[in-house]
Amino acid sequence: MDDLRQKYLAAIAEAKGEGQLEEIRVAALGKKGEIALEMRKLGQMSPEERQTAGPALNALKAEVNDAILARRSGLADAALDERLKAEWLDVTLPSRPVRSGTVHPVSQVTEEVTALFADMGFSVAEGPQVETDWYNFDALNIASHHPARAEMDTFYMARAEEDDRPPHVLRTHTSPVQIRSMLAQGAPLRVIAPGRVYRADFDQTHTPMFHQVEGLALDTDISMANLKWVLEEFCRAFFEVDDVELRFRASHFPFTEPSAEVDIRCSWEGGALKLGEGDDWLEILGSGMVHPNVLKAGGIDPEVYQGFAFGMGIDRIAMLKYGIPDLRAFFESDLRWLRHYGFASTAVPTMRGGLTA
Ligand code: 2NL
């Protein structure tokens, strides 16, 4: 019996895995296992022999069983240790940066402007970026000899020789959208028209595509006083200055009479622009009372209705509000500039995973 004990305890100690251990268990304790066979021999023993052999065999059976259980959990622990060593993970490492986009300043300002005018009862209108020369020029009282209509300033769509449709242009302002609103809705009317416009101009302060928002209010009793109030309310809210002061300077546009350019009081201390204080003036928009010819083109009777209109550059007022001095930030969508002015994704370049925007 001692031999059996030695044999199985040694085999259990050397077992390399679950499978071997199970084979040993069957060979020792299984129905036809060696210990079971020894048990069976008890029947042929004398009662005295059985009295010592019985408990000894039971003890052996229990010892081998315990040894197998102990070895099994030892092997499981060792396997877990192996895995922990091989598969360790440093949870203190910083996570990989997630690329995230942000709203472009031009989009943000467009939303701010439309929300403020919506509060004053203006609805938003949109229209095509390719327009006929009638909607872009004639309807706006811009004479056929006007320099703005020349190819120097305006992008004309290429056309075939035999094409007898009217000339098409990339719209040079969003005014055609308002002509369409007048024709579709009539008066009274309050609309603003934000969107992309195009002019053949490219230098430090001009890009061939830029963004404009125009506003139009028509009714039977609209005056320049209404225009002044609306623009002051807008500037106070948009630029977040309580002491906003506007200056109306006589000007000329073919589509308004009278016309005024509007400046906002400002200071340039230490190169930093401050609005609402100081002795300087900064031009922010153009405006006026809608010319009777424009009302007629929009199907509105100028004897009954009159109204004001204004137009401003979104890129320009975005730059003023957010202190962005350089058009490159917008036009190239240059991420270095956008990030510098707080608009690009905050993700930074990392060593792992390459550069991120
Ligand atoms: C500027 C000047 C302006 C308008 C736009 C307008 C539109 C209609 C009728 C009359 Cl439908 N006027 N728009 C009026 C005055 C000025 O824009 O300097 N924009 C950047």
mmCIF file of C-alpha atoms and ligand atoms in Angstrom:
data_model
loop_
_atom_site.group_PDB
_atom_site.id
_atom_site.type_symbol
_atom_site.label_atom_id
_atom_site.label_comp_id
_atom_site.label_asym_id
_atom_site.label_seq_id
_atom_site.Cartn_x
_atom_site.Cartn_y
_atom_site.Cartn_z
ATOM 1 C CA MET A 1 0.000 0.000 0.000
ATOM 2 C CA ASP A 2 2.919 2.269 0.694
ATOM 3 C CA ASP A 3 4.150 1.607 -2.851
ATOM 4 C CA LEU A 4 0.804 2.733 -4.248
ATOM 5 C CA ARG A 5 0.939 5.851 -2.088
ATOM 6 C CA GLN A 6 4.482 6.738 -3.212
ATOM 7 C CA LYS A 7 3.648 6.042 -6.874
ATOM 8 C CA TYR A 8 0.519 8.182 -7.042
ATOM 9 C CA LEU A 9 1.718 11.089 -4.910
ATOM 10 C CA ALA A 10 4.851 11.299 -7.080
ATOM 11 C CA ALA A 11 2.812 11.108 -10.300
ATOM 12 C CA ILE A 12 0.422 13.801 -9.029
ATOM 13 C CA ALA A 13 3.317 16.080 -8.081
ATOM 14 C CA GLU A 14 4.761 15.751 -11.567
ATOM 15 C CA ALA A 15 1.505 16.029 -13.511
ATOM 16 C CA LYS A 16 1.900 18.700 -16.200
ATOM 17 C CA GLY A 17 -1.722 19.613 -16.706
ATOM 18 C CA GLU A 18 -5.427 18.935 -16.203
ATOM 19 C CA GLY A 19 -5.406 16.016 -18.679
ATOM 20 C CA GLN A 20 -2.571 14.110 -17.025
ATOM 21 C CA LEU A 21 -4.111 14.702 -13.627
ATOM 22 C CA GLU A 22 -7.408 13.209 -14.791
ATOM 23 C CA GLU A 23 -5.606 10.126 -16.176
ATOM 24 C CA ILE A 24 -3.923 9.650 -12.801
ATOM 25 C CA ARG A 25 -7.256 10.025 -10.991
ATOM 26 C CA VAL A 26 -8.873 7.341 -13.164
ATOM 27 C CA ALA A 27 -5.859 4.984 -12.768
ATOM 28 C CA ALA A 28 -5.914 5.355 -8.977
ATOM 29 C CA LEU A 29 -9.500 6.058 -7.914
ATOM 30 C CA GLY A 30 -11.601 5.090 -10.963
ATOM 31 C CA LYS A 31 -13.975 2.079 -10.875
ATOM 32 C CA LYS A 32 -11.214 -0.151 -12.208
ATOM 33 C CA GLY A 33 -8.428 1.870 -10.612
ATOM 34 C CA GLU A 34 -5.701 0.325 -8.484
ATOM 35 C CA ILE A 35 -7.098 1.575 -5.186
ATOM 36 C CA ALA A 36 -10.596 0.333 -6.061
ATOM 37 C CA LEU A 37 -9.108 -3.078 -6.851
ATOM 38 C CA GLU A 38 -7.386 -3.114 -3.437
ATOM 39 C CA MET A 39 -10.748 -2.211 -1.845
ATOM 40 C CA ARG A 40 -12.333 -5.184 -3.553
ATOM 41 C CA LYS A 41 -9.712 -7.496 -1.978
ATOM 42 C CA LEU A 42 -11.013 -6.505 1.501
ATOM 43 C CA GLY A 43 -13.824 -9.061 1.055
ATOM 44 C CA GLN A 44 -11.408 -11.972 1.037
ATOM 45 C CA MET A 45 -9.520 -10.794 4.120
ATOM 46 C CA SER A 46 -9.902 -12.031 7.666
ATOM 47 C CA PRO A 47 -11.770 -9.617 9.961
ATOM 48 C CA GLU A 48 -8.492 -8.665 11.721
ATOM 49 C CA GLU A 49 -6.714 -7.931 8.450
ATOM 50 C CA ARG A 50 -9.740 -5.967 7.258
ATOM 51 C CA GLN A 51 -9.768 -3.847 10.407
ATOM 52 C CA THR A 52 -6.361 -2.389 9.633
ATOM 53 C CA ALA A 53 -6.443 -2.573 5.802
ATOM 54 C CA GLY A 54 -9.941 -0.958 5.493
ATOM 55 C CA PRO A 55 -9.222 2.352 7.243
ATOM 56 C CA ALA A 56 -5.716 2.451 5.682
ATOM 57 C CA LEU A 57 -7.196 2.111 2.177
ATOM 58 C CA ASN A 58 -9.830 4.775 2.919
ATOM 59 C CA ALA A 59 -7.109 7.097 4.213
ATOM 60 C CA LEU A 60 -5.032 6.423 1.079
ATOM 61 C CA LYS A 61 -8.051 7.134 -1.118
ATOM 62 C CA ALA A 62 -8.659 10.436 0.714
ATOM 63 C CA GLU A 63 -4.985 11.403 0.582
ATOM 64 C CA VAL A 64 -4.697 10.763 -3.176
ATOM 65 C CA ASN A 65 -7.952 12.625 -3.773
ATOM 66 C CA ASP A 66 -6.778 15.619 -1.726
ATOM 67 C CA ALA A 67 -3.424 15.595 -3.521
ATOM 68 C CA ILE A 68 -5.191 15.688 -6.892
ATOM 69 C CA LEU A 69 -7.417 18.612 -5.818
ATOM 70 C CA ALA A 70 -4.417 20.492 -4.413
ATOM 71 C CA ARG A 71 -2.378 19.895 -7.572
ATOM 72 C CA ARG A 72 -5.320 20.934 -9.749
ATOM 73 C CA SER A 73 -5.672 24.294 -8.038
ATOM 74 C CA GLY A 74 -1.869 24.666 -8.052
ATOM 75 C CA LEU A 75 -1.830 24.153 -11.825
ATOM 76 C CA ALA A 76 -4.699 26.656 -12.264
ATOM 77 C CA ASP A 77 -2.837 29.240 -10.181
ATOM 78 C CA ALA A 78 0.333 28.695 -12.205
ATOM 79 C CA ALA A 79 -1.620 29.069 -15.466
ATOM 80 C CA LEU A 80 -3.160 32.313 -14.206
ATOM 81 C CA ASP A 81 0.287 33.597 -13.148
ATOM 82 C CA GLU A 82 1.561 32.806 -16.656
ATOM 83 C CA ARG A 83 -1.284 34.761 -18.254
ATOM 84 C CA LEU A 84 -0.875 37.698 -15.895
ATOM 85 C CA LYS A 85 2.805 37.843 -16.747
ATOM 86 C CA ALA A 86 2.188 37.607 -20.500
ATOM 87 C CA GLU A 87 -0.875 39.809 -20.756
ATOM 88 C CA TRP A 88 -0.130 42.637 -18.358
ATOM 89 C CA LEU A 89 -1.572 46.031 -19.108
ATOM 90 C CA ASP A 90 -0.378 49.399 -17.829
ATOM 91 C CA VAL A 91 -3.623 51.098 -16.913
ATOM 92 C CA THR A 92 -1.725 54.244 -15.902
ATOM 93 C CA LEU A 93 -0.763 55.007 -19.540
ATOM 94 C CA PRO A 94 -2.586 58.049 -20.939
ATOM 95 C CA SER A 95 -5.358 57.179 -23.363
ATOM 96 C CA ARG A 96 -4.914 57.783 -27.081
ATOM 97 C CA PRO A 97 -6.232 61.220 -28.105
ATOM 98 C CA VAL A 98 -9.627 61.147 -29.796
ATOM 99 C CA ARG A 99 -9.854 63.287 -32.932
ATOM 100 C CA SER A 100 -12.699 65.688 -32.397
ATOM 101 C CA GLY A 101 -13.979 68.468 -34.617
ATOM 102 C CA THR A 102 -15.464 71.794 -33.584
ATOM 103 C CA VAL A 103 -17.869 74.203 -35.179
ATOM 104 C CA HIS A 104 -16.083 76.508 -37.640
ATOM 105 C CA PRO A 105 -16.128 80.177 -36.552
ATOM 106 C CA VAL A 106 -17.999 81.144 -39.727
ATOM 107 C CA SER A 107 -20.708 78.561 -38.984
ATOM 108 C CA GLN A 108 -20.846 79.608 -35.345
ATOM 109 C CA VAL A 109 -21.210 83.300 -36.186
ATOM 110 C CA THR A 110 -23.866 82.517 -38.817
ATOM 111 C CA GLU A 111 -25.833 80.704 -36.127
ATOM 112 C CA GLU A 112 -25.345 83.546 -33.624
ATOM 113 C CA VAL A 113 -26.469 86.170 -36.143
ATOM 114 C CA THR A 114 -29.527 84.240 -37.331
ATOM 115 C CA ALA A 115 -30.578 83.549 -33.713
ATOM 116 C CA LEU A 116 -30.372 87.252 -32.815
ATOM 117 C CA PHE A 117 -32.398 88.354 -35.838
ATOM 118 C CA ALA A 118 -34.875 85.534 -35.273
ATOM 119 C CA ASP A 119 -35.518 87.114 -31.857
ATOM 120 C CA MET A 120 -36.455 90.316 -33.693
ATOM 121 C CA GLY A 121 -38.930 88.548 -35.958
ATOM 122 C CA PHE A 122 -36.740 87.843 -39.006
ATOM 123 C CA SER A 123 -36.957 84.476 -40.729
ATOM 124 C CA VAL A 124 -34.032 82.879 -42.556
ATOM 125 C CA ALA A 125 -34.047 82.498 -46.333
ATOM 126 C CA GLU A 126 -31.667 80.595 -48.583
ATOM 127 C CA GLY A 127 -31.202 80.467 -52.338
ATOM 128 C CA PRO A 128 -28.984 79.265 -55.182
ATOM 129 C CA GLN A 129 -25.305 80.243 -55.389
ATOM 130 C CA VAL A 130 -25.476 80.284 -59.186
ATOM 131 C CA GLU A 131 -27.898 83.029 -60.235
ATOM 132 C CA THR A 132 -29.032 84.655 -63.440
ATOM 133 C CA ASP A 133 -27.697 88.171 -63.982
ATOM 134 C CA TRP A 134 -31.276 89.416 -63.556
ATOM 135 C CA TYR A 135 -31.551 88.236 -59.910
ATOM 136 C CA ASN A 136 -27.987 89.223 -59.063
ATOM 137 C CA PHE A 137 -27.851 92.627 -60.841
ATOM 138 C CA ASP A 138 -30.916 93.939 -62.731
ATOM 139 C CA ALA A 139 -33.396 93.309 -59.907
ATOM 140 C CA LEU A 140 -31.025 95.192 -57.612
ATOM 141 C CA ASN A 141 -30.994 98.290 -59.783
ATOM 142 C CA ILE A 142 -27.416 97.621 -60.857
ATOM 143 C CA ALA A 143 -27.213 99.081 -64.382
ATOM 144 C CA SER A 144 -25.782 96.980 -67.224
ATOM 145 C CA HIS A 145 -22.794 99.323 -67.501
ATOM 146 C CA HIS A 146 -22.002 99.120 -63.756
ATOM 147 C CA PRO A 147 -18.360 98.054 -63.135
ATOM 148 C CA ALA A 148 -19.478 95.382 -60.614
ATOM 149 C CA ARG A 149 -20.938 93.472 -63.571
ATOM 150 C CA ALA A 150 -17.612 93.290 -65.386
ATOM 151 C CA GLU A 151 -15.702 90.013 -65.533
ATOM 152 C CA MET A 152 -13.001 91.801 -63.542
ATOM 153 C CA ASP A 153 -15.209 91.528 -60.459
ATOM 154 C CA THR A 154 -17.764 88.805 -61.102
ATOM 155 C CA PHE A 155 -17.416 85.094 -61.927
ATOM 156 C CA TYR A 156 -19.499 84.299 -65.016
ATOM 157 C CA MET A 157 -20.413 80.681 -65.742
ATOM 158 C CA ALA A 158 -18.891 79.336 -68.939
ATOM 159 C CA ARG A 159 -21.505 78.909 -71.672
ATOM 160 C CA ALA A 160 -21.709 77.374 -75.098
ATOM 161 C CA GLU A 161 -21.894 79.679 -78.137
ATOM 162 C CA GLU A 162 -25.460 78.626 -79.021
ATOM 163 C CA ASP A 163 -26.722 78.802 -75.388
ATOM 164 C CA ASP A 164 -29.528 81.365 -75.424
ATOM 165 C CA ARG A 165 -30.316 81.264 -71.724
ATOM 166 C CA PRO A 166 -29.504 84.444 -69.791
ATOM 167 C CA PRO A 167 -25.932 84.735 -68.428
ATOM 168 C CA HIS A 168 -25.367 83.011 -65.076
ATOM 169 C CA VAL A 169 -23.008 84.246 -62.357
ATOM 170 C CA LEU A 170 -21.781 83.090 -58.979
ATOM 171 C CA ARG A 171 -23.872 85.384 -56.782
ATOM 172 C CA THR A 172 -21.857 88.403 -55.598
ATOM 173 C CA HIS A 173 -24.170 89.030 -52.600
ATOM 174 C CA THR A 174 -27.138 87.264 -51.006
ATOM 175 C CA SER A 175 -29.528 90.019 -52.154
ATOM 176 C CA PRO A 176 -30.977 87.737 -54.899
ATOM 177 C CA VAL A 177 -32.300 85.504 -52.097
ATOM 178 C CA GLN A 178 -34.254 88.496 -50.793
ATOM 179 C CA ILE A 179 -35.582 89.321 -54.279
ATOM 180 C CA ARG A 180 -36.850 85.720 -54.394
ATOM 181 C CA SER A 181 -38.411 86.137 -50.912
ATOM 182 C CA MET A 182 -40.235 89.314 -52.026
ATOM 183 C CA LEU A 183 -41.561 87.592 -55.150
ATOM 184 C CA ALA A 184 -42.620 84.489 -53.199
ATOM 185 C CA GLN A 185 -44.025 86.099 -50.039
ATOM 186 C CA GLY A 186 -44.782 89.751 -50.781
ATOM 187 C CA ALA A 187 -44.976 92.363 -48.027
ATOM 188 C CA PRO A 188 -44.881 92.798 -45.080
ATOM 189 C CA LEU A 189 -41.635 90.862 -44.864
ATOM 190 C CA ARG A 190 -38.719 90.356 -42.502
ATOM 191 C CA VAL A 191 -35.958 88.059 -43.725
ATOM 192 C CA ILE A 192 -32.258 87.566 -43.370
ATOM 193 C CA ALA A 193 -30.195 85.736 -45.967
ATOM 194 C CA PRO A 194 -26.879 84.259 -44.855
ATOM 195 C CA GLY A 195 -24.612 82.351 -47.220
ATOM 196 C CA ARG A 196 -21.631 82.075 -49.531
ATOM 197 C CA VAL A 197 -20.911 84.804 -52.051
ATOM 198 C CA TYR A 198 -18.202 85.148 -54.709
ATOM 199 C CA ARG A 199 -16.114 87.976 -56.109
ATOM 200 C CA ALA A 200 -13.033 87.924 -58.324
ATOM 201 C CA ASP A 201 -10.784 89.343 -55.652
ATOM 202 C CA PHE A 202 -7.867 87.723 -53.866
ATOM 203 C CA ASP A 203 -5.387 89.527 -51.602
ATOM 204 C CA GLN A 204 -4.499 89.970 -47.913
ATOM 205 C CA THR A 205 -8.004 91.064 -46.982
ATOM 206 C CA HIS A 206 -10.159 89.488 -49.725
ATOM 207 C CA THR A 207 -10.947 85.916 -50.685
ATOM 208 C CA PRO A 208 -12.855 84.903 -53.853
ATOM 209 C CA MET A 209 -15.476 83.156 -51.701
ATOM 210 C CA PHE A 210 -16.702 84.717 -48.484
ATOM 211 C CA HIS A 211 -19.841 84.767 -46.372
ATOM 212 C CA GLN A 212 -22.438 87.458 -46.119
ATOM 213 C CA VAL A 213 -25.625 88.030 -44.231
ATOM 214 C CA GLU A 214 -28.177 90.461 -45.582
ATOM 215 C CA GLY A 215 -31.357 91.628 -43.880
ATOM 216 C CA LEU A 216 -34.564 93.088 -45.266
ATOM 217 C CA ALA A 217 -37.633 94.503 -43.491
ATOM 218 C CA LEU A 218 -40.655 95.723 -45.481
ATOM 219 C CA ASP A 219 -43.852 97.253 -44.160
ATOM 220 C CA THR A 220 -46.083 100.296 -44.565
ATOM 221 C CA ASP A 221 -44.287 102.402 -41.949
ATOM 222 C CA ILE A 222 -40.608 101.429 -41.907
ATOM 223 C CA SER A 223 -38.011 104.193 -41.518
ATOM 224 C CA MET A 224 -34.275 104.553 -40.982
ATOM 225 C CA ALA A 225 -35.055 104.878 -37.266
ATOM 226 C CA ASN A 226 -36.167 101.235 -37.289
ATOM 227 C CA LEU A 227 -32.970 100.307 -39.110
ATOM 228 C CA LYS A 228 -30.870 102.105 -36.516
ATOM 229 C CA TRP A 229 -32.625 100.399 -33.584
ATOM 230 C CA VAL A 230 -32.395 96.918 -35.123
ATOM 231 C CA LEU A 231 -28.693 97.314 -35.886
ATOM 232 C CA GLU A 232 -27.905 98.708 -32.418
ATOM 233 C CA GLU A 233 -29.754 95.857 -30.708
ATOM 234 C CA PHE A 234 -27.924 93.399 -32.923
ATOM 235 C CA CYS A 235 -24.463 94.876 -32.264
ATOM 236 C CA ARG A 236 -25.039 95.129 -28.513
ATOM 237 C CA ALA A 237 -26.005 91.462 -28.342
ATOM 238 C CA PHE A 238 -23.569 90.111 -30.918
ATOM 239 C CA PHE A 239 -20.424 91.926 -29.739
ATOM 240 C CA GLU A 240 -21.538 91.747 -26.093
ATOM 241 C CA VAL A 241 -21.010 95.478 -25.384
ATOM 242 C CA ASP A 242 -23.656 97.403 -23.450
ATOM 243 C CA ASP A 243 -22.365 100.846 -24.497
ATOM 244 C CA VAL A 244 -22.454 100.139 -28.199
ATOM 245 C CA GLU A 245 -22.397 103.294 -30.357
ATOM 246 C CA LEU A 246 -23.046 103.317 -34.080
ATOM 247 C CA ARG A 247 -22.308 106.047 -36.641
ATOM 248 C CA PHE A 248 -24.261 106.252 -39.890
ATOM 249 C CA ARG A 249 -22.148 107.660 -42.724
ATOM 250 C CA ALA A 250 -23.827 108.739 -45.973
ATOM 251 C CA SER A 251 -22.864 106.395 -48.785
ATOM 252 C CA HIS A 252 -24.097 105.021 -52.059
ATOM 253 C CA PHE A 253 -25.401 101.639 -53.184
ATOM 254 C CA PRO A 254 -27.496 101.161 -56.338
ATOM 255 C CA PHE A 255 -30.089 99.144 -54.364
ATOM 256 C CA THR A 256 -30.746 101.611 -51.511
ATOM 257 C CA GLU A 257 -31.679 105.292 -51.292
ATOM 258 C CA PRO A 258 -30.634 106.829 -49.013
ATOM 259 C CA SER A 259 -27.652 104.617 -48.222
ATOM 260 C CA ALA A 260 -25.446 104.529 -45.160
ATOM 261 C CA GLU A 261 -22.325 102.772 -44.097
ATOM 262 C CA VAL A 262 -22.367 101.908 -40.413
ATOM 263 C CA ASP A 263 -19.350 102.244 -38.134
ATOM 264 C CA ILE A 264 -18.982 101.077 -34.533
ATOM 265 C CA ARG A 265 -17.072 103.098 -31.901
ATOM 266 C CA CYS A 266 -13.831 101.383 -30.903
ATOM 267 C CA SER A 267 -10.327 101.766 -29.487
ATOM 268 C CA TRP A 268 -7.074 100.092 -30.521
ATOM 269 C CA GLU A 269 -5.089 100.181 -27.284
ATOM 270 C CA GLY A 270 -1.876 98.170 -27.493
ATOM 271 C CA GLY A 271 -3.062 96.620 -30.728
ATOM 272 C CA ALA A 272 -6.106 95.112 -29.038
ATOM 273 C CA LEU A 273 -9.493 96.076 -30.414
ATOM 274 C CA LYS A 274 -12.139 97.188 -27.912
ATOM 275 C CA LEU A 275 -15.652 97.983 -29.053
ATOM 276 C CA GLY A 276 -17.954 100.588 -27.486
ATOM 277 C CA GLU A 277 -15.166 102.895 -26.266
ATOM 278 C CA GLY A 278 -12.356 105.089 -27.629
ATOM 279 C CA ASP A 279 -12.079 107.606 -30.486
ATOM 280 C CA ASP A 280 -11.859 105.314 -33.510
ATOM 281 C CA TRP A 281 -14.589 104.018 -35.783
ATOM 282 C CA LEU A 282 -14.673 100.658 -37.493
ATOM 283 C CA GLU A 283 -16.880 99.993 -40.512
ATOM 284 C CA ILE A 284 -19.044 96.926 -39.939
ATOM 285 C CA LEU A 285 -21.819 97.006 -42.524
ATOM 286 C CA GLY A 286 -23.673 98.762 -45.331
ATOM 287 C CA SER A 287 -27.361 99.651 -45.243
ATOM 288 C CA GLY A 288 -30.127 101.903 -46.468
ATOM 289 C CA MET A 289 -33.772 102.247 -47.477
ATOM 290 C CA VAL A 290 -34.652 99.837 -50.286
ATOM 291 C CA HIS A 291 -34.648 101.601 -53.671
ATOM 292 C CA PRO A 292 -38.135 101.813 -55.288
ATOM 293 C CA ASN A 293 -36.805 100.062 -58.398
ATOM 294 C CA VAL A 294 -35.757 97.081 -56.246
ATOM 295 C CA LEU A 295 -39.197 96.929 -54.610
ATOM 296 C CA LYS A 296 -40.776 96.935 -58.084
ATOM 297 C CA ALA A 297 -38.484 94.128 -59.238
ATOM 298 C CA GLY A 298 -39.625 92.155 -56.198
ATOM 299 C CA GLY A 299 -43.278 92.730 -57.089
ATOM 300 C CA ILE A 300 -43.834 95.174 -54.208
ATOM 301 C CA ASP A 301 -45.715 98.460 -54.686
ATOM 302 C CA PRO A 302 -43.339 101.262 -53.580
ATOM 303 C CA GLU A 303 -46.316 103.591 -53.118
ATOM 304 C CA VAL A 304 -47.590 101.340 -50.292
ATOM 305 C CA TYR A 305 -44.513 99.682 -48.848
ATOM 306 C CA GLN A 306 -41.005 100.746 -48.017
ATOM 307 C CA GLY A 307 -38.242 99.117 -46.015
ATOM 308 C CA PHE A 308 -34.661 98.955 -44.909
ATOM 309 C CA ALA A 309 -31.925 96.563 -45.944
ATOM 310 C CA PHE A 310 -28.404 95.896 -44.787
ATOM 311 C CA GLY A 311 -25.494 93.618 -45.598
ATOM 312 C CA MET A 312 -22.411 92.559 -43.685
ATOM 313 C CA GLY A 313 -19.500 90.191 -44.098
ATOM 314 C CA ILE A 314 -19.737 87.210 -41.743
ATOM 315 C CA ASP A 315 -16.020 86.379 -41.979
ATOM 316 C CA ARG A 316 -15.232 89.974 -41.079
ATOM 317 C CA ILE A 317 -17.482 90.211 -38.025
ATOM 318 C CA ALA A 318 -16.311 86.753 -36.905
ATOM 319 C CA MET A 319 -12.718 88.026 -37.020
ATOM 320 C CA LEU A 320 -13.694 91.138 -35.042
ATOM 321 C CA LYS A 321 -15.637 89.239 -32.397
ATOM 322 C CA TYR A 322 -13.069 86.507 -31.861
ATOM 323 C CA GLY A 323 -9.923 88.613 -32.420
ATOM 324 C CA ILE A 324 -8.752 86.669 -35.457
ATOM 325 C CA PRO A 325 -6.431 88.985 -37.438
ATOM 326 C CA ASP A 326 -5.740 86.827 -40.470
ATOM 327 C CA LEU A 327 -8.005 85.466 -43.204
ATOM 328 C CA ARG A 328 -5.795 82.395 -43.528
ATOM 329 C CA ALA A 329 -7.597 80.993 -40.498
ATOM 330 C CA PHE A 330 -10.762 80.761 -42.556
ATOM 331 C CA PHE A 331 -9.751 80.446 -46.112
ATOM 332 C CA GLU A 332 -7.152 77.740 -45.827
ATOM 333 C CA SER A 333 -9.082 76.315 -42.868
ATOM 334 C CA ASP A 334 -5.545 76.353 -41.485
ATOM 335 C CA LEU A 335 -5.761 74.241 -38.344
ATOM 336 C CA ARG A 336 -2.781 75.975 -36.730
ATOM 337 C CA TRP A 337 -4.634 79.281 -36.926
ATOM 338 C CA LEU A 338 -7.997 77.890 -35.959
ATOM 339 C CA ARG A 339 -6.452 76.134 -32.952
ATOM 340 C CA HIS A 340 -4.589 79.297 -31.937
ATOM 341 C CA TYR A 341 -7.869 81.200 -31.847
ATOM 342 C CA GLY A 342 -9.601 78.475 -29.908
ATOM 343 C CA PHE A 343 -11.636 76.949 -32.709
ATOM 344 C CA ALA A 344 -9.783 73.869 -33.895
ATOM 345 C CA SER A 345 -9.927 70.526 -32.171
ATOM 346 C CA THR A 346 -8.069 70.542 -28.875
ATOM 347 C CA ALA A 347 -6.352 67.245 -29.711
ATOM 348 C CA VAL A 348 -2.560 67.668 -29.822
ATOM 349 C CA PRO A 349 0.175 65.831 -31.744
ATOM 350 C CA THR A 350 1.336 62.666 -29.966
ATOM 351 C CA MET A 351 4.280 60.297 -30.360
ATOM 352 C CA ARG A 352 2.025 57.279 -30.702
ATOM 353 C CA GLY A 353 -0.470 56.913 -33.523
ATOM 354 C CA GLY A 354 1.019 59.668 -35.668
ATOM 355 C CA LEU A 355 -0.017 63.289 -35.831
ATOM 356 C CA THR A 356 -3.577 64.164 -34.981
ATOM 357 C CA ALA A 357 -5.429 67.304 -35.934
HETATM 358 C C1 2NL B 1 -22.202 95.825 -47.818
HETATM 359 C C2 2NL B 1 -23.448 96.458 -48.281
HETATM 360 C C3 2NL B 1 -25.750 96.101 -48.472
HETATM 361 C C4 2NL B 1 -28.013 95.694 -49.053
HETATM 362 C C5 2NL B 1 -26.738 95.253 -48.860
HETATM 363 C C6 2NL B 1 -30.131 95.043 -50.104
HETATM 364 C C7 2NL B 1 -30.895 93.967 -50.493
HETATM 365 C C8 2NL B 1 -32.085 94.198 -51.113
HETATM 366 C C9 2NL B 1 -32.503 95.450 -51.339
HETATM 367 C C10 2NL B 1 -31.709 96.488 -50.950
HETATM 368 CL CL1 2NL B 1 -33.050 92.910 -51.636
HETATM 369 N N1 2NL B 1 -30.532 96.278 -50.325
HETATM 370 N N2 2NL B 1 -28.975 94.781 -49.481
HETATM 371 C C11 2NL B 1 -28.300 97.027 -48.811
HETATM 372 C C12 2NL B 1 -27.291 97.890 -48.417
HETATM 373 C C13 2NL B 1 -26.010 97.424 -48.238
HETATM 374 O O1 2NL B 1 -24.514 95.570 -48.287
HETATM 375 O O2 2NL B 1 -21.233 96.496 -47.635
HETATM 376 N N3 2NL B 1 -22.213 94.518 -47.609
HETATM 377 C C14 2NL B 1 -21.089 93.802 -47.158
#
